[in-house]
């Protein structure tokens, strides 16, 4: 029997299982977009049929990083920008876990930008939610990597001279096999995308538009938004990388002009996930490595028997 | 040390096969029944530049490099001799010969390749040879290699020549060559080996005394480096996950593990940077796999924040830190022991971590195992602190030393049955960080275990892992985490992992940590032979510090000299800080020129210290006792 019997448990999952019954100290401001992410995520869980004991949610630091306080599962509230390397190793150690990483736009595209590129490139089978509110929330309103050019803040008093990061294009060119954007104002679309992302076998990146009414007062609420997969005005094939790239570029540009385009921008279901690639070249065991430590019959190899001959 | 002690140095340019040739030479001597020890010196460049490896061999156990050396095999630096157009190699053509003369002992033997080296380019070569009674054997190794095989086989010709001069049976080399070379290069190499050997015996009249005796070992030996033993210790302790980013000299451990782990069904990841590397090790450990990461100075600096997270979240992990001379990029390929304070105190907040510093290649195996036992037993990060010297030097160790049971025990974790009865919060969270944990160690659950979910956070947290800034909770958790170090200290006291040298009773003490242990041990013996009353201690526990053992040691001597490879006396400082006294008993002998101590330097330093004099050798520095 598996040492991790929560995994694959066959029963109805209730979304309320993911709600801490004892409310943690409320740390999000009223009206914060982060509540929309939380709601969508809770709604998605019963659909993917995973229970709180088989989900590992790794967050970074920021208001967004506090998602873990509101969501009941194995949680790892880590350090600023580092949720991805922690999450992907956990996934390698036990591929049967449902691994979700989450953080803000500062966390994911700023301090953690390098990890974002590399995790996408490796195509780890996990879901990465970036709460994109175009601002640093927790540290009180500084310009973030997705703030529009010219954005004024206490640390950029003359307005940012930088063009914003293009997260969808970055995810796509880095190698993410699922790229989507959704918005906290519409938990229904968000839920659908989250379900797809979690079911997707590879690195699923979701740029999740959230609003920060406290520090980004003039920021849009991202409504009305257009679902590019539903609208007749946009005709592109999300499985075609070139078309996806063109659409992502358009969505990124038009966001700063006031038009909110959401939906699935790229879906590649054929690409092997990183674990599968590693297993194919013989660099990773088929059985979850973590199981081995609970298997009393496993014969642990010794350096003496395996490697000492070459030193004689 | 006996009269027949051999200190053979092979010199040339980087890329000329110095490392592999010296490794085979050392192995041949080990198989011939001798005890061997190697010392590497190389510049931070890929091709060319002055590099050498010394092989010290004796019928008695060898614990250190020697004082100077007594046999030089100088191969030409092929890259300096045949410069690529436009590349500048400086005046390095004769360095394999000229650069090594200062340390060659009186009566020493020189073999050099006249095909690439011209002794006439060294202005005073002949006078010096005469003055020092050097026995010089100029041989055109390059031409022999070209005629019987290829030019790159010059090193084989050199080995054949020194083997003839020193009286070593060629069978040992042939055997080693047969084990490692494909047929088409084996044959010409064998021919070159024999040809040169026989030619040297026929054509030269041997004027030197140095000959290598056959020795014998009671049991089978293996030739290993500290990087090997650290890796093997980790493997035997059940480590099956490593993540890293290359940086000299940590790369050696990383490479060995990366090659071994897939064979063992483990996982190795080369990742984007050291922050990621340490974070991956945490992630794998959190998910229930024994894991490690590591780096050298600058890379370890990047690990500071994940290290703090490991402390706060009590995620077990082993990090290795391979010191090289700093600050910043320092001397990338040279040893120093100046990252001690960096490793002890880096990252924010009070430090709850284990830091162990092995003193020898063999000890590095135990300490690597111990690091995992402590990390996983106590849910704490453990750092194995060593340096370029221990990482790269080769030593013979009995094979039986490694004949031990594996220990894959994950340490302080719960089973699902235990989780059923364990305390949970009202929200269903397992109380991972409960206040009343024995020895401060609150067992953890592994993701996927039923009824085990909890929250990990780098913020201060309550038993369920929720962020909590309540002052009482804060104090309780700080004290619980710190109490683990007391429990670890007790555990280590029972094991007494410090290494004692010399007699139990002595007037003076020599104190050292890490890689200088073997050299200090040799110095202690020499000093006692010379009529001094000296004992030594090689300390391996840096945190928690062995307060009782060190107090006892220091109370038992009049004065003690702390030997370490850095300029600020970091280990002496730690000792004074931890013990809170003895400042008036402790003086320092320091070396920080990029080379480890030679035993004679410690002997001289000690004698100067008890006589209150300056150390004559400008490569070492004496800092007198300061009082508390
Ligand atoms: C290494 C490090 N640098 C800086 C900080 C301070 N810090 C905490 S959250 C944050 C930015 C948060 O912005 P974002 O990631 O966009 O998340 P949000 O709060 O908007 O959800 C910063 C700079 C930190 N915790 N660690
Ligand atoms: S500061 Fe902004 S992002 Fe943070 S909780 Fe408040 S509204 Fe949300």
PDB file of C-alpha atoms in Angstrom, chain B residues 199-436:
ATOM      1  CA  UNK B 199      66.599   3.742 -22.154  1.00  0.00           C
ATOM      2  CA  UNK B 200      67.032   5.677 -18.900  1.00  0.00           C
ATOM      3  CA  UNK B 201      68.468   2.610 -17.179  1.00  0.00           C
ATOM      4  CA  UNK B 202      70.941   2.054 -19.991  1.00  0.00           C
ATOM      5  CA  UNK B 203      72.022   5.571 -20.780  1.00  0.00           C
ATOM      6  CA  UNK B 204      72.244   7.262 -17.413  1.00  0.00           C
ATOM      7  CA  UNK B 205      74.462   6.681 -14.511  1.00  0.00           C
ATOM      8  CA  UNK B 206      72.253   7.119 -11.435  1.00  0.00           C
ATOM      9  CA  UNK B 207      73.856   9.588  -9.049  1.00  0.00           C
ATOM     10  CA  UNK B 208      70.900  10.063  -6.681  1.00  0.00           C
ATOM     11  CA  UNK B 209      69.986   8.066  -3.564  1.00  0.00           C
ATOM     12  CA  UNK B 210      66.214   8.255  -3.720  1.00  0.00           C
ATOM     13  CA  UNK B 211      64.573   4.863  -4.313  1.00  0.00           C
ATOM     14  CA  UNK B 212      61.040   3.763  -3.566  1.00  0.00           C
ATOM     15  CA  UNK B 213      60.711   0.656  -1.414  1.00  0.00           C
ATOM     16  CA  UNK B 214      57.866  -1.825  -1.754  1.00  0.00           C
ATOM     17  CA  UNK B 215      55.489  -1.594   1.159  1.00  0.00           C
ATOM     18  CA  UNK B 216      52.515  -3.634   2.123  1.00  0.00           C
ATOM     19  CA  UNK B 217      49.015  -3.029   3.361  1.00  0.00           C
ATOM     20  CA  UNK B 218      47.200  -5.174   5.904  1.00  0.00           C
ATOM     21  CA  UNK B 219      43.997  -4.737   3.993  1.00  0.00           C
ATOM     22  CA  UNK B 220      42.667  -3.566   0.680  1.00  0.00           C
ATOM     23  CA  UNK B 221      42.969   0.168   0.060  1.00  0.00           C
ATOM     24  CA  UNK B 222      41.071   2.630  -2.080  1.00  0.00           C
ATOM     25  CA  UNK B 223      42.279   5.962  -3.379  1.00  0.00           C
ATOM     26  CA  UNK B 224      39.693   8.674  -2.880  1.00  0.00           C
ATOM     27  CA  UNK B 225      39.287  12.421  -2.725  1.00  0.00           C
ATOM     28  CA  UNK B 226      37.219  14.343  -0.200  1.00  0.00           C
ATOM     29  CA  UNK B 227      34.688  15.045  -2.948  1.00  0.00           C
ATOM     30  CA  UNK B 228      34.337  11.280  -3.445  1.00  0.00           C
ATOM     31  CA  UNK B 229      33.859  10.575   0.234  1.00  0.00           C
ATOM     32  CA  UNK B 230      31.321  13.369   0.711  1.00  0.00           C
ATOM     33  CA  UNK B 231      29.301  11.975  -2.186  1.00  0.00           C
ATOM     34  CA  UNK B 232      29.547   8.405  -0.918  1.00  0.00           C
ATOM     35  CA  UNK B 233      28.551   9.441   2.584  1.00  0.00           C
ATOM     36  CA  UNK B 234      25.482  11.145   1.154  1.00  0.00           C
ATOM     37  CA  UNK B 235      24.588   8.093  -0.927  1.00  0.00           C
ATOM     38  CA  UNK B 236      24.943   5.739   2.022  1.00  0.00           C
ATOM     39  CA  UNK B 237      22.746   7.990   4.082  1.00  0.00           C
ATOM     40  CA  UNK B 238      19.989   7.666   1.480  1.00  0.00           C
ATOM     41  CA  UNK B 239      20.389  11.000  -0.295  1.00  0.00           C
ATOM     42  CA  UNK B 240      18.739  10.616  -3.699  1.00  0.00           C
ATOM     43  CA  UNK B 241      18.217  14.200  -4.805  1.00  0.00           C
ATOM     44  CA  UNK B 242      20.771  16.855  -5.585  1.00  0.00           C
ATOM     45  CA  UNK B 243      20.392  20.257  -7.211  1.00  0.00           C
ATOM     46  CA  UNK B 244      23.266  22.525  -8.072  1.00  0.00           C
ATOM     47  CA  UNK B 245      24.944  25.086 -10.234  1.00  0.00           C
ATOM     48  CA  UNK B 246      28.623  24.619 -11.100  1.00  0.00           C
ATOM     49  CA  UNK B 247      31.252  26.518  -9.139  1.00  0.00           C
ATOM     50  CA  UNK B 248      34.806  25.441  -8.376  1.00  0.00           C
ATOM     51  CA  UNK B 249      35.525  23.456  -6.247  1.00  0.00           C
ATOM     52  CA  UNK B 250      32.003  22.339  -5.252  1.00  0.00           C
ATOM     53  CA  UNK B 251      31.501  21.130  -8.839  1.00  0.00           C
ATOM     54  CA  UNK B 252      33.407  17.950  -8.017  1.00  0.00           C
ATOM     55  CA  UNK B 253      30.838  16.735  -5.504  1.00  0.00           C
ATOM     56  CA  UNK B 254      28.044  17.826  -7.815  1.00  0.00           C
ATOM     57  CA  UNK B 255      29.552  15.911 -10.736  1.00  0.00           C
ATOM     58  CA  UNK B 256      30.113  12.717  -8.782  1.00  0.00           C
ATOM     59  CA  UNK B 257      26.553  12.787  -7.460  1.00  0.00           C
ATOM     60  CA  UNK B 258      25.107  13.595 -10.886  1.00  0.00           C
ATOM     61  CA  UNK B 259      26.769  10.553 -12.338  1.00  0.00           C
ATOM     62  CA  UNK B 260      25.891   8.265  -9.456  1.00  0.00           C
ATOM     63  CA  UNK B 261      22.294   9.223  -8.701  1.00  0.00           C
ATOM     64  CA  UNK B 262      20.614   8.094 -11.938  1.00  0.00           C
ATOM     65  CA  UNK B 263      22.218   4.675 -11.404  1.00  0.00           C
ATOM     66  CA  UNK B 264      20.588   4.600  -7.987  1.00  0.00           C
ATOM     67  CA  UNK B 265      17.183   5.738  -9.175  1.00  0.00           C
ATOM     68  CA  UNK B 266      17.833   9.180  -7.769  1.00  0.00           C
ATOM     69  CA  UNK B 267      17.534  12.609  -9.322  1.00  0.00           C
ATOM     70  CA  UNK B 268      20.117  15.257 -10.083  1.00  0.00           C
ATOM     71  CA  UNK B 269      19.225  18.697 -11.358  1.00  0.00           C
ATOM     72  CA  UNK B 270      21.537  21.345 -12.755  1.00  0.00           C
ATOM     73  CA  UNK B 271      19.480  24.496 -12.438  1.00  0.00           C
ATOM     74  CA  UNK B 272      19.540  28.201 -13.263  1.00  0.00           C
ATOM     75  CA  UNK B 273      21.322  29.529 -10.181  1.00  0.00           C
ATOM     76  CA  UNK B 274      22.226  28.753  -6.580  1.00  0.00           C
ATOM     77  CA  UNK B 275      19.077  30.277  -5.134  1.00  0.00           C
ATOM     78  CA  UNK B 276      17.087  27.847  -7.210  1.00  0.00           C
ATOM     79  CA  UNK B 277      19.453  24.990  -6.335  1.00  0.00           C
ATOM     80  CA  UNK B 278      18.953  25.390  -2.596  1.00  0.00           C
ATOM     81  CA  UNK B 279      15.222  25.976  -3.074  1.00  0.00           C
ATOM     82  CA  UNK B 280      14.935  22.758  -5.080  1.00  0.00           C
ATOM     83  CA  UNK B 281      16.688  20.843  -2.349  1.00  0.00           C
ATOM     84  CA  UNK B 282      14.116  22.224   0.089  1.00  0.00           C
ATOM     85  CA  UNK B 283      11.225  21.316  -2.187  1.00  0.00           C
ATOM     86  CA  UNK B 284      12.392  17.727  -2.636  1.00  0.00           C
ATOM     87  CA  UNK B 285      13.046  17.355   1.054  1.00  0.00           C
ATOM     88  CA  UNK B 286       9.629  18.743   1.908  1.00  0.00           C
ATOM     89  CA  UNK B 287       8.082  16.149  -0.398  1.00  0.00           C
ATOM     90  CA  UNK B 288       9.901  13.360   1.415  1.00  0.00           C
ATOM     91  CA  UNK B 289      13.249  12.756  -0.270  1.00  0.00           C
ATOM     92  CA  UNK B 290      16.646  13.117   1.370  1.00  0.00           C
ATOM     93  CA  UNK B 291      18.277  15.881  -0.574  1.00  0.00           C
ATOM     94  CA  UNK B 292      21.301  18.099  -0.800  1.00  0.00           C
ATOM     95  CA  UNK B 293      22.696  21.090  -2.590  1.00  0.00           C
ATOM     96  CA  UNK B 294      25.854  23.077  -2.232  1.00  0.00           C
ATOM     97  CA  UNK B 295      28.247  25.569  -3.684  1.00  0.00           C
ATOM     98  CA  UNK B 296      31.375  27.574  -3.005  1.00  0.00           C
ATOM     99  CA  UNK B 297      31.634  31.074  -1.485  1.00  0.00           C
ATOM    100  CA  UNK B 298      29.750  33.277  -3.950  1.00  0.00           C
ATOM    101  CA  UNK B 299      27.189  30.642  -4.819  1.00  0.00           C
ATOM    102  CA  UNK B 300      26.631  29.882  -1.184  1.00  0.00           C
ATOM    103  CA  UNK B 301      26.009  33.592  -0.611  1.00  0.00           C
ATOM    104  CA  UNK B 302      23.043  33.267  -2.967  1.00  0.00           C
ATOM    105  CA  UNK B 303      21.720  30.383  -0.875  1.00  0.00           C
ATOM    106  CA  UNK B 304      21.477  32.548   2.177  1.00  0.00           C
ATOM    107  CA  UNK B 305      17.738  33.158   1.902  1.00  0.00           C
ATOM    108  CA  UNK B 306      16.656  29.557   1.223  1.00  0.00           C
ATOM    109  CA  UNK B 307      18.938  28.558   4.095  1.00  0.00           C
ATOM    110  CA  UNK B 308      17.010  30.889   6.414  1.00  0.00           C
ATOM    111  CA  UNK B 309      13.757  29.449   5.116  1.00  0.00           C
ATOM    112  CA  UNK B 310      15.011  25.953   5.920  1.00  0.00           C
ATOM    113  CA  UNK B 311      15.772  27.090   9.473  1.00  0.00           C
ATOM    114  CA  UNK B 312      12.435  28.792  10.024  1.00  0.00           C
ATOM    115  CA  UNK B 313      10.353  26.132   8.326  1.00  0.00           C
ATOM    116  CA  UNK B 314      12.483  23.344   9.845  1.00  0.00           C
ATOM    117  CA  UNK B 315      12.886  21.695   6.473  1.00  0.00           C
ATOM    118  CA  UNK B 316      15.821  19.295   6.690  1.00  0.00           C
ATOM    119  CA  UNK B 317      18.487  19.714   4.025  1.00  0.00           C
ATOM    120  CA  UNK B 318      22.239  19.268   3.651  1.00  0.00           C
ATOM    121  CA  UNK B 319      24.244  22.002   1.965  1.00  0.00           C
ATOM    122  CA  UNK B 320      27.921  21.594   1.264  1.00  0.00           C
ATOM    123  CA  UNK B 321      30.199  24.595   1.091  1.00  0.00           C
ATOM    124  CA  UNK B 322      33.532  24.076  -0.626  1.00  0.00           C
ATOM    125  CA  UNK B 323      35.699  26.995   0.411  1.00  0.00           C
ATOM    126  CA  UNK B 324      38.105  28.682  -1.941  1.00  0.00           C
ATOM    127  CA  UNK B 325      40.078  31.842  -1.317  1.00  0.00           C
ATOM    128  CA  UNK B 326      37.825  34.949  -1.309  1.00  0.00           C
ATOM    129  CA  UNK B 327      36.305  37.491  -1.052  1.00  0.00           C
ATOM    130  CA  UNK B 328      34.255  37.576  -4.229  1.00  0.00           C
ATOM    131  CA  UNK B 329      35.853  35.358  -6.881  1.00  0.00           C
ATOM    132  CA  UNK B 330      39.090  35.354  -4.868  1.00  0.00           C
ATOM    133  CA  UNK B 331      41.466  32.644  -6.019  1.00  0.00           C
ATOM    134  CA  UNK B 332      39.041  30.281  -7.719  1.00  0.00           C
ATOM    135  CA  UNK B 333      41.241  27.195  -7.590  1.00  0.00           C
ATOM    136  CA  UNK B 334      43.122  27.762  -4.346  1.00  0.00           C
ATOM    137  CA  UNK B 335      42.148  26.666  -0.857  1.00  0.00           C
ATOM    138  CA  UNK B 336      41.359  28.913   2.086  1.00  0.00           C
ATOM    139  CA  UNK B 337      39.318  28.552   5.257  1.00  0.00           C
ATOM    140  CA  UNK B 338      37.807  31.994   5.320  1.00  0.00           C
ATOM    141  CA  UNK B 339      34.122  31.183   4.772  1.00  0.00           C
ATOM    142  CA  UNK B 340      33.644  29.891   8.294  1.00  0.00           C
ATOM    143  CA  UNK B 341      31.889  32.997   9.570  1.00  0.00           C
ATOM    144  CA  UNK B 342      29.945  33.299   6.326  1.00  0.00           C
ATOM    145  CA  UNK B 343      28.562  29.815   6.776  1.00  0.00           C
ATOM    146  CA  UNK B 344      27.918  30.187  10.500  1.00  0.00           C
ATOM    147  CA  UNK B 345      26.012  33.431  10.373  1.00  0.00           C
ATOM    148  CA  UNK B 346      24.740  34.082   6.855  1.00  0.00           C
ATOM    149  CA  UNK B 347      20.986  34.696   6.461  1.00  0.00           C
ATOM    150  CA  UNK B 348      18.846  36.871   8.667  1.00  0.00           C
ATOM    151  CA  UNK B 349      17.871  36.188  12.258  1.00  0.00           C
ATOM    152  CA  UNK B 350      19.386  33.939  14.895  1.00  0.00           C
ATOM    153  CA  UNK B 351      21.112  30.930  13.390  1.00  0.00           C
ATOM    154  CA  UNK B 352      19.811  27.427  14.049  1.00  0.00           C
ATOM    155  CA  UNK B 353      21.914  25.273  11.831  1.00  0.00           C
ATOM    156  CA  UNK B 354      24.496  22.554  12.031  1.00  0.00           C
ATOM    157  CA  UNK B 355      27.954  23.214  10.614  1.00  0.00           C
ATOM    158  CA  UNK B 356      30.450  20.360  10.401  1.00  0.00           C
ATOM    159  CA  UNK B 357      34.000  20.609   9.052  1.00  0.00           C
ATOM    160  CA  UNK B 358      35.677  17.276   8.272  1.00  0.00           C
ATOM    161  CA  UNK B 359      39.419  17.097   8.896  1.00  0.00           C
ATOM    162  CA  UNK B 360      40.453  14.393   6.449  1.00  0.00           C
ATOM    163  CA  UNK B 361      39.308  12.612   3.318  1.00  0.00           C
ATOM    164  CA  UNK B 362      38.194   9.634   5.413  1.00  0.00           C
ATOM    165  CA  UNK B 363      36.424  11.796   7.989  1.00  0.00           C
ATOM    166  CA  UNK B 364      34.519  13.587   5.240  1.00  0.00           C
ATOM    167  CA  UNK B 365      32.601  10.336   4.702  1.00  0.00           C
ATOM    168  CA  UNK B 366      31.440  10.142   8.329  1.00  0.00           C
ATOM    169  CA  UNK B 367      30.659  13.809   8.547  1.00  0.00           C
ATOM    170  CA  UNK B 368      28.676  13.727   5.356  1.00  0.00           C
ATOM    171  CA  UNK B 369      26.602  10.919   6.865  1.00  0.00           C
ATOM    172  CA  UNK B 370      26.375  12.734  10.161  1.00  0.00           C
ATOM    173  CA  UNK B 371      25.164  15.899   8.429  1.00  0.00           C
ATOM    174  CA  UNK B 372      22.215  13.974   6.997  1.00  0.00           C
ATOM    175  CA  UNK B 373      21.471  12.255  10.299  1.00  0.00           C
ATOM    176  CA  UNK B 374      21.361  15.557  12.115  1.00  0.00           C
ATOM    177  CA  UNK B 375      19.438  17.400   9.402  1.00  0.00           C
ATOM    178  CA  UNK B 376      16.719  14.775   9.147  1.00  0.00           C
ATOM    179  CA  UNK B 377      16.753  13.711  12.779  1.00  0.00           C
ATOM    180  CA  UNK B 378      16.275  17.259  14.005  1.00  0.00           C
ATOM    181  CA  UNK B 379      14.562  18.985  11.051  1.00  0.00           C
ATOM    182  CA  UNK B 380      17.320  21.509  10.638  1.00  0.00           C
ATOM    183  CA  UNK B 381      19.674  22.501   7.800  1.00  0.00           C
ATOM    184  CA  UNK B 382      23.160  21.023   8.111  1.00  0.00           C
ATOM    185  CA  UNK B 383      26.152  22.462   6.315  1.00  0.00           C
ATOM    186  CA  UNK B 384      29.239  20.470   5.488  1.00  0.00           C
ATOM    187  CA  UNK B 385      32.098  22.938   5.342  1.00  0.00           C
ATOM    188  CA  UNK B 386      35.271  21.836   3.597  1.00  0.00           C
ATOM    189  CA  UNK B 387      37.747  23.396   1.208  1.00  0.00           C
ATOM    190  CA  UNK B 388      39.415  22.962  -2.138  1.00  0.00           C
ATOM    191  CA  UNK B 389      42.242  21.063  -0.447  1.00  0.00           C
ATOM    192  CA  UNK B 390      40.155  18.253   1.055  1.00  0.00           C
ATOM    193  CA  UNK B 391      37.870  18.190  -1.960  1.00  0.00           C
ATOM    194  CA  UNK B 392      40.657  17.547  -4.429  1.00  0.00           C
ATOM    195  CA  UNK B 393      43.382  15.702  -2.573  1.00  0.00           C
ATOM    196  CA  UNK B 394      43.636  11.944  -2.906  1.00  0.00           C
ATOM    197  CA  UNK B 395      44.429   9.629  -0.025  1.00  0.00           C
ATOM    198  CA  UNK B 396      44.409   5.911   0.462  1.00  0.00           C
ATOM    199  CA  UNK B 397      41.799   4.670   2.899  1.00  0.00           C
ATOM    200  CA  UNK B 398      41.015   1.041   3.769  1.00  0.00           C
ATOM    201  CA  UNK B 399      38.078  -0.120   1.630  1.00  0.00           C
ATOM    202  CA  UNK B 400      36.499  -1.580   4.770  1.00  0.00           C
ATOM    203  CA  UNK B 401      36.045   1.974   6.068  1.00  0.00           C
ATOM    204  CA  UNK B 402      33.099   2.283   3.702  1.00  0.00           C
ATOM    205  CA  UNK B 403      31.612  -1.132   4.382  1.00  0.00           C
ATOM    206  CA  UNK B 404      28.652   0.189   6.346  1.00  0.00           C
ATOM    207  CA  UNK B 405      24.920  -0.202   6.442  1.00  0.00           C
ATOM    208  CA  UNK B 406      22.892   2.306   4.477  1.00  0.00           C
ATOM    209  CA  UNK B 407      20.619   4.577   6.494  1.00  0.00           C
ATOM    210  CA  UNK B 408      17.692   5.822   4.434  1.00  0.00           C
ATOM    211  CA  UNK B 409      15.753   6.797   7.578  1.00  0.00           C
ATOM    212  CA  UNK B 410      13.841  10.005   6.884  1.00  0.00           C
ATOM    213  CA  UNK B 411      14.170  11.025  10.515  1.00  0.00           C
ATOM    214  CA  UNK B 412      11.513  12.966  12.313  1.00  0.00           C
ATOM    215  CA  UNK B 413       8.455  12.190  10.190  1.00  0.00           C
ATOM    216  CA  UNK B 414       5.093  10.697  11.076  1.00  0.00           C
ATOM    217  CA  UNK B 415       3.272   7.752   9.580  1.00  0.00           C
ATOM    218  CA  UNK B 416      -0.335   7.992   8.529  1.00  0.00           C
ATOM    219  CA  UNK B 417      -1.340   5.922  11.572  1.00  0.00           C
ATOM    220  CA  UNK B 418       0.423   8.371  13.862  1.00  0.00           C
ATOM    221  CA  UNK B 419      -1.258  11.228  12.050  1.00  0.00           C
ATOM    222  CA  UNK B 420      -4.673   9.893  13.009  1.00  0.00           C
ATOM    223  CA  UNK B 421      -3.965  10.439  16.692  1.00  0.00           C
ATOM    224  CA  UNK B 422      -1.769  13.513  16.326  1.00  0.00           C
ATOM    225  CA  UNK B 423      -3.144  16.906  17.370  1.00  0.00           C
ATOM    226  CA  UNK B 424      -4.850  18.882  14.641  1.00  0.00           C
ATOM    227  CA  UNK B 425      -6.210  22.398  14.585  1.00  0.00           C
ATOM    228  CA  UNK B 426      -9.931  23.101  14.187  1.00  0.00           C
ATOM    229  CA  UNK B 427      -9.444  23.680  10.443  1.00  0.00           C
ATOM    230  CA  UNK B 428      -8.018  20.201  10.028  1.00  0.00           C
ATOM    231  CA  UNK B 429      -4.372  21.291   9.943  1.00  0.00           C
ATOM    232  CA  UNK B 430      -1.856  18.913  11.448  1.00  0.00           C
ATOM    233  CA  UNK B 431       0.085  20.559  14.266  1.00  0.00           C
ATOM    234  CA  UNK B 432       3.445  20.394  12.623  1.00  0.00           C
ATOM    235  CA  UNK B 433       5.079  22.926  14.930  1.00  0.00           C
ATOM    236  CA  UNK B 434       3.737  21.904  18.305  1.00  0.00           C
ATOM    237  CA  UNK B 435       5.195  23.570  21.357  1.00  0.00           C
ATOM    238  CA  UNK B 436       5.770  20.462  23.481  1.00  0.00           C
TER     239      UNK B 436
END
